[in-house]
Coordinates of C-alpha atoms and ligand atoms in Angstrom, one line a residue:
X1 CA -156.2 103.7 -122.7
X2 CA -152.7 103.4 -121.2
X3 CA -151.8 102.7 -117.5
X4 CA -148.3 103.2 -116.0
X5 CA -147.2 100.2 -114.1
X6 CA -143.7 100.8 -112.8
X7 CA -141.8 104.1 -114.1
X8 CA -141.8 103.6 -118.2
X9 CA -143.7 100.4 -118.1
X10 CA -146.7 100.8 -119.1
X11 CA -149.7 98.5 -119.8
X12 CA -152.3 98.7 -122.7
X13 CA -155.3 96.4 -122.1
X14 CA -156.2 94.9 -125.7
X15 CA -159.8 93.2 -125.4
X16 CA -160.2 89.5 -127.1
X17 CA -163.6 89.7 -128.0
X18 CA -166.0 86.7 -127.8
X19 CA -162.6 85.0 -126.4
X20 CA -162.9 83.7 -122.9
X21 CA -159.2 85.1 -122.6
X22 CA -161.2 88.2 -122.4
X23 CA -158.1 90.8 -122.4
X24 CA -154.5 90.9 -123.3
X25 CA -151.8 93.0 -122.1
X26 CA -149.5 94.5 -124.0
X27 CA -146.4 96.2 -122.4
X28 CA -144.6 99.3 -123.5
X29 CA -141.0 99.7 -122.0
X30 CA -139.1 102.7 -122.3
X31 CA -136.2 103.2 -122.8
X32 CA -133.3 106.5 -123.2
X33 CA -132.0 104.8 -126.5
X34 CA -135.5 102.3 -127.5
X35 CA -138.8 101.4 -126.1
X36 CA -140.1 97.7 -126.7
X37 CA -143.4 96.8 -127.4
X38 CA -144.2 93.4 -125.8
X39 CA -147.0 91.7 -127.6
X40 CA -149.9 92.8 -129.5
X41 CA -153.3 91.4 -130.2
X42 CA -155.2 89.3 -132.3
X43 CA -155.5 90.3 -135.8
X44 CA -158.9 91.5 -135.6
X45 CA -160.4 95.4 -135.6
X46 CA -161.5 95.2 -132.2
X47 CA -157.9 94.5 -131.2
X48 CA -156.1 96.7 -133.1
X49 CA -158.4 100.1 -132.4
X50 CA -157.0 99.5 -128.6
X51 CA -153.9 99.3 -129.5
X52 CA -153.7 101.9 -131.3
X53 CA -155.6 103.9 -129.6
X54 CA -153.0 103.2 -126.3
X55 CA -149.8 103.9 -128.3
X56 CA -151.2 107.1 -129.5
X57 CA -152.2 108.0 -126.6
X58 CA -148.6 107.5 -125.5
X59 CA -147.4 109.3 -128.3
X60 CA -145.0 106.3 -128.8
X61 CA -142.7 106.8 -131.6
X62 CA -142.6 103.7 -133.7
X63 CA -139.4 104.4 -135.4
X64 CA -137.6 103.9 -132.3
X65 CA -139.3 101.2 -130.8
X66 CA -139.2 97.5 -131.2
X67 CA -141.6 94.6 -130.9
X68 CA -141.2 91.9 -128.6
X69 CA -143.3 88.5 -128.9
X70 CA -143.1 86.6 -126.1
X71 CA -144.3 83.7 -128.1
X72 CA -145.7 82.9 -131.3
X73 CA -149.9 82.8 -130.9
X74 CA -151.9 85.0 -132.9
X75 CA -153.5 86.8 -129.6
X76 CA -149.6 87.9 -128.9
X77 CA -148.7 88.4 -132.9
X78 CA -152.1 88.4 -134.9
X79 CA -151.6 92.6 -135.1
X80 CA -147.9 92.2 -136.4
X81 CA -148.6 94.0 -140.1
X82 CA -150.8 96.8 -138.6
X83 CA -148.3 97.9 -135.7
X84 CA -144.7 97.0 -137.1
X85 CA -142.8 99.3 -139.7
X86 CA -140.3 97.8 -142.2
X87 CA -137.7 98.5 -140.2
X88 CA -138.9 97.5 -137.0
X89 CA -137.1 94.8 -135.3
X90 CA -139.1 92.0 -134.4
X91 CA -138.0 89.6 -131.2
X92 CA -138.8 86.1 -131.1
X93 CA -137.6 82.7 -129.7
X94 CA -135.9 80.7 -132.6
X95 CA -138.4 77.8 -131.4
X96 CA -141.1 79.6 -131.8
X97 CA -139.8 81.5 -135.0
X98 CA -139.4 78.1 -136.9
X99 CA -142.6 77.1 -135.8
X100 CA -144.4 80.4 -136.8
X101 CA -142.7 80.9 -140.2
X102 CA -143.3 77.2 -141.3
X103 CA -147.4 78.2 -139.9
X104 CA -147.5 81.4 -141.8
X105 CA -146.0 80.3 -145.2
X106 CA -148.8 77.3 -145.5
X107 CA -151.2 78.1 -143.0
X108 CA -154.0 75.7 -144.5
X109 CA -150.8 72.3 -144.4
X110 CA -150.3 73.4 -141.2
X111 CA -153.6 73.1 -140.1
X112 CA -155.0 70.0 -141.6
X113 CA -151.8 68.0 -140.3
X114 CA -152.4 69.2 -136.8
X115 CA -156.3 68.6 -137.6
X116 CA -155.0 64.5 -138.8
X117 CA -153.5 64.5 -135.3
X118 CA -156.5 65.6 -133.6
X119 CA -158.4 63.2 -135.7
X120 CA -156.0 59.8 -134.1
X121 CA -157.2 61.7 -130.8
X122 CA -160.6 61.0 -131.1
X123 CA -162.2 64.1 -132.7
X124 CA -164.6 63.4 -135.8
X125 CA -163.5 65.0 -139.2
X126 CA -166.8 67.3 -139.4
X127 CA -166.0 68.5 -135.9
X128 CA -162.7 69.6 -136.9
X129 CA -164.0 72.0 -139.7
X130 CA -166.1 74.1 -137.4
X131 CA -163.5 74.1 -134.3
X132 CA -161.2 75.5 -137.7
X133 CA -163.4 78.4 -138.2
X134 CA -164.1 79.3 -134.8
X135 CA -160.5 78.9 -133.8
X136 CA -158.7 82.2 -133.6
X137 CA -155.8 80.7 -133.8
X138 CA -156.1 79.9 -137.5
X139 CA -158.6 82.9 -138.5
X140 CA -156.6 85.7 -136.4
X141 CA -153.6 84.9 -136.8
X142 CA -150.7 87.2 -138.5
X143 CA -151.7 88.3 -142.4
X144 CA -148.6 86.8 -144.1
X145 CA -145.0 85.8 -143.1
X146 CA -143.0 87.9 -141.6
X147 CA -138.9 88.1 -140.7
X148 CA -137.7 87.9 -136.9
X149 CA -134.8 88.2 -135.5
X150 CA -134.6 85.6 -133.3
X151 CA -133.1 85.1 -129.9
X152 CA -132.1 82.7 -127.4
X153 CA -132.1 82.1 -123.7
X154 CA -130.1 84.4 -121.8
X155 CA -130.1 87.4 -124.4
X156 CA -129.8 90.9 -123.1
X157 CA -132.1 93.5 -124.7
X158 CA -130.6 97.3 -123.6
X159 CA -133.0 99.9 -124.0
X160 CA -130.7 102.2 -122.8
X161 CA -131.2 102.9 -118.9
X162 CA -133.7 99.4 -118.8
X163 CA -132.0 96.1 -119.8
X164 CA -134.5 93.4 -120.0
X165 CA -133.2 89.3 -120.1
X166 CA -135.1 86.9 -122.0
X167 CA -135.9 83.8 -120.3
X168 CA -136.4 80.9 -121.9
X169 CA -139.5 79.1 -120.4
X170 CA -140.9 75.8 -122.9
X171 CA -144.4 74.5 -122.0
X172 CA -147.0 76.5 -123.1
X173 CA -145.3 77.1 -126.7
X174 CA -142.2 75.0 -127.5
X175 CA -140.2 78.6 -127.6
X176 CA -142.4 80.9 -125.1
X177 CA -140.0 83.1 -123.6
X178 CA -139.9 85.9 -120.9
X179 CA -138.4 88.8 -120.4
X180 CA -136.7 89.9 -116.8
X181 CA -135.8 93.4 -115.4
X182 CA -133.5 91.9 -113.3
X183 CA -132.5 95.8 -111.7
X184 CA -136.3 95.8 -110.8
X185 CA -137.5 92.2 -110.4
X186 CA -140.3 92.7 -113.1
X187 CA -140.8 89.4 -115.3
X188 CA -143.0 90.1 -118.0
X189 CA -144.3 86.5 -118.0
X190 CA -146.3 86.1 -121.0
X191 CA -148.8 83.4 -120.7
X192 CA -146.0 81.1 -118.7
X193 CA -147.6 82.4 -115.6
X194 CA -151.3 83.9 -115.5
X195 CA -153.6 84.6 -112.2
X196 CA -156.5 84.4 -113.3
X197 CA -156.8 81.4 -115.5
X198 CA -154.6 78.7 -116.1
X199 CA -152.3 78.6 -118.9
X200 CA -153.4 76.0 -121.8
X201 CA -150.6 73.5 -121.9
X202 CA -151.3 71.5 -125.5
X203 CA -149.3 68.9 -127.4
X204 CA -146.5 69.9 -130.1
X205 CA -144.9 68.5 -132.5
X206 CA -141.2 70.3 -131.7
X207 CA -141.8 69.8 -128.1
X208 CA -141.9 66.5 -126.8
X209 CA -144.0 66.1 -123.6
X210 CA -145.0 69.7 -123.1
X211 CA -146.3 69.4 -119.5
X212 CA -143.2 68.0 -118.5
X213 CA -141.1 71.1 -120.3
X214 CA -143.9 73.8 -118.4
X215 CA -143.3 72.5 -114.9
X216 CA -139.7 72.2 -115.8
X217 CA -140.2 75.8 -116.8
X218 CA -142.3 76.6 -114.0
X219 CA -139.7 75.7 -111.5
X220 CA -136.8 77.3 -113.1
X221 CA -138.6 81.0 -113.2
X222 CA -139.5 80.0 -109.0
X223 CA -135.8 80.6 -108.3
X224 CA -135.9 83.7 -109.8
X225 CA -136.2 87.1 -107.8
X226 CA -139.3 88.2 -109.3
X227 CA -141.6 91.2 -107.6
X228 CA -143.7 91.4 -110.0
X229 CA -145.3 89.2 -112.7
X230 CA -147.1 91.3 -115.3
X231 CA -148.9 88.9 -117.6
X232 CA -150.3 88.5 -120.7
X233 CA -153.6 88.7 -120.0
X234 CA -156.1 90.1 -117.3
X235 CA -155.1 90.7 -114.1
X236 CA -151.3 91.1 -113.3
X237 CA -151.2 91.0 -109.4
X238 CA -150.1 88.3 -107.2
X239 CA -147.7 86.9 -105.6
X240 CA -145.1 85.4 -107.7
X241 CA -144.2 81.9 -105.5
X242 CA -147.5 81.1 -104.7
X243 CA -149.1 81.3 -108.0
X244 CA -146.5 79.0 -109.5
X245 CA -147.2 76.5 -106.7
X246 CA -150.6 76.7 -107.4
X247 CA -150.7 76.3 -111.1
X248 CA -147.8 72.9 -110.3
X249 CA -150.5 71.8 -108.0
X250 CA -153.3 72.2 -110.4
X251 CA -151.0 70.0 -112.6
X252 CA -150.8 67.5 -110.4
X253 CA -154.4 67.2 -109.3
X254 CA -154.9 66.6 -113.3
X255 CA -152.8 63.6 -113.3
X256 CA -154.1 62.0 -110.7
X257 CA -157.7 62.8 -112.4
X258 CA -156.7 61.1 -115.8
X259 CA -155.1 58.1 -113.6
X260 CA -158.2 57.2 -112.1
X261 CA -160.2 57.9 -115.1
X262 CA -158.4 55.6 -117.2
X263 CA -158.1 52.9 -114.7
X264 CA -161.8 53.4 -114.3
X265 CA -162.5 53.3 -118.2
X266 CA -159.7 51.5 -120.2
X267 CA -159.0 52.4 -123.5
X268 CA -160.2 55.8 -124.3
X269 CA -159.1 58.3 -126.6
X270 CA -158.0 62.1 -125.4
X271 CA -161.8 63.1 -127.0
X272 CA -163.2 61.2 -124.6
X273 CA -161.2 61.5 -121.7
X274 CA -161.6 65.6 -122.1
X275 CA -165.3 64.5 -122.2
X276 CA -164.9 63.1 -118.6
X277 CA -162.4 65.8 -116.9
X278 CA -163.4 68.6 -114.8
X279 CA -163.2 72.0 -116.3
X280 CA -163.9 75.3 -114.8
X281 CA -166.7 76.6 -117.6
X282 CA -170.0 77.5 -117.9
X283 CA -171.7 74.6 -119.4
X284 CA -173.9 71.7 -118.8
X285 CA -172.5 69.3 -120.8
X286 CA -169.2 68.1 -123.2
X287 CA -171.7 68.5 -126.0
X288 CA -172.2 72.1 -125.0
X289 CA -168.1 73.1 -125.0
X290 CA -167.7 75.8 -127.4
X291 CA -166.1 74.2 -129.9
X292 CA -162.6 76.2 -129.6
X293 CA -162.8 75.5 -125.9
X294 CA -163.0 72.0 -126.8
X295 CA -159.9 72.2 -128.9
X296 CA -158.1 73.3 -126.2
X297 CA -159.8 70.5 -124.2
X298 CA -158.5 68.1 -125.9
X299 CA -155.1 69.4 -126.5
X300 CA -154.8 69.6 -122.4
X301 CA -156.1 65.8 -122.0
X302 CA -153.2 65.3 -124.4
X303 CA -150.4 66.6 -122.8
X304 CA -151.6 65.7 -119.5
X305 CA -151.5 61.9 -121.4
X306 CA -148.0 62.2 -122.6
X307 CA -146.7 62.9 -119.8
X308 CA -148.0 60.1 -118.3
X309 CA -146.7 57.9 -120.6
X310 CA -143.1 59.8 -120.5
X311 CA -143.5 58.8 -116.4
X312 CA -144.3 54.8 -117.3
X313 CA -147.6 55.3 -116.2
X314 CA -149.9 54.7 -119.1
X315 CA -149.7 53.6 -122.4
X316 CA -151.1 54.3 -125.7
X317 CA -152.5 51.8 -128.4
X318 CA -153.4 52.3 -132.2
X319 CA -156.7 51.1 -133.0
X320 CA -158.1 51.5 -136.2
X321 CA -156.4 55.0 -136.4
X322 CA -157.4 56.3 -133.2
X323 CA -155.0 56.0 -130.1
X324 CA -156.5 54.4 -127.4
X325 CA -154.9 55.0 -123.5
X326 CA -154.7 52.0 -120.8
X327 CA -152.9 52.4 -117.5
X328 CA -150.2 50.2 -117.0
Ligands
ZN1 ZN1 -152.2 84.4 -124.9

């Protein structure tokens, strides 16, 4: 139901299912004046009976607690209209606010002009449709709009007895942010640091070279005095240091996988290049990716592309409206 991590943090354990994230954790702080509620679920039945189920359990009164969203995807916000009151204030980045509100007041816009993207990337227009209804993302998202109250880098949230910091950290979203009890080293890192899996780094529109921006991010939070990560999903041990390390390494080895691809096979799209990466799943062949795992796919080969290109390394080439990637 609930687990207490540190004394008032506690940890419900939302399951995602048929979602290779598998779990996500939400956080309760509390605090002598507030508590905070750090992220939530997607907006799906399953979801919100653990919730639920872990705040009553707490006996957590609502009216006094807040909702933190450490960034704007539907498996952090989806549950937003069944948890929050009216009153209830809602923290977000501003980034990811904008991006969210401009989602959520023409979800079907948004989508197709992301879709026309992923179409210049290679994907087929009939592909597109399925990956749209089996992409959570789109079909668990938040019911409607709703108003933040958004916050930048540096802010101080005072509980009373627990302040928490937010920490700006641009990669994974363009306005993913964590949250630091700096009297206690806790980070609650969102999805900007996970042990288990590695965090999906896409492309975005409001965030020029992503990969760049999470590594940027990655090595800002390494400098930090953190004693313990607690993520957004699955497991939250490990060491701090060494996970980032790895997950900059990982990076890394990617880069150097796309290089040699492309200098072996000019010209091909991100579709195709995600065809011919390595990825840790449990399928035979591309053809086989679930097609919201190839979604995600293909956003990686993206980012991992611009960056490249941001680094003089490859370049990119309209062809009959797909782009098409050569190394230099
Ligand atoms: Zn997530």
């Amino acid at each position: 139901m609930f687990e207490e991590i540190e004394k008032n943090i506690y940890r419900i354990k939302v399951s995602l299912p048929r979602n290779p994230l598998k779990t996500l954790n939400s956080y309760v702080v509390v605090g002598t004046e507030r508590n905070l509620l750090i992220d939530l679920g997607f907006n799906r039945d399953e979801c919100y009976a653990d919730l639920s189920a872990g705040l009553r359990a707490l006996q957590l009164d609502m009216e006094r607690t807040d909702i933190f969203l450490t960034h704007l995807h539907s498996d952090h916000s989806g549950l937003i209209h069944r948890v929050a009151r009216e009153d209830t204030r809602i923290y977000m980045s501003r980034d990811d606010a904008k991006i969210n509100s401009g989602f959520l007041r023409d979800k079907l816009a948004t989508w197709e002009k992301i879709e026309r993207s992923y179409v210049k990337a290679g994907y087929a227009l009939d592909e597109q449709i399925k990956t749209r209804e089996a992409n959570p993302a789109f079909s668990a998202a938040p019911a409607a709009y709703f108003e933040t109250e958004d916050i930048d880098d540096g802010a101080l949230i005072d509980l009373g007895g627990i302040v928490l910091q937010t920490v700006h950290t641009p990669g994974h979203t363009p306005g993913h942010m964590c949250l630091f009890d700096a009297e206690r080293g806790v980070l609650f890192s969102g999805d900007h640091i996970l042990f288990d899996i590695t965090p999906n780094i896409t492309e975005w529109e409001d965030l020029d070279n992503s990969l760049g921006a999470y590594m940027e991010s990655l090595k800002r939070v390494r400098r930090m005095p953190v004693r313990r990560t607690l993520t957004g999903h699955r497991e939250n041990k490990g060491d701090f240091v060494t996970r980032i390390d790895e997950i900059l390494a990982h990076h890394e080895t990617r880069l150097r996988e796309v290089r040699t691809i492309l200098a072996r096979e000019p010209g091909l799209t991100a579709y195709e290049l995600a065809a011919r990466m390595t990825w840790s799943i449990n399928v035979r062949c591309w053809e086989e990716f679930p097609p919201g795992q190839k979604w995600f796919a293909v956003g990686e080969a993206l980012s991992h592309l611009r960056y490249l290109e941001c680094g003089g390394v490859i370049r990119r080439e309209e062809v009959d409206g797909r782009y098409r990637n050569f190394t230099i």
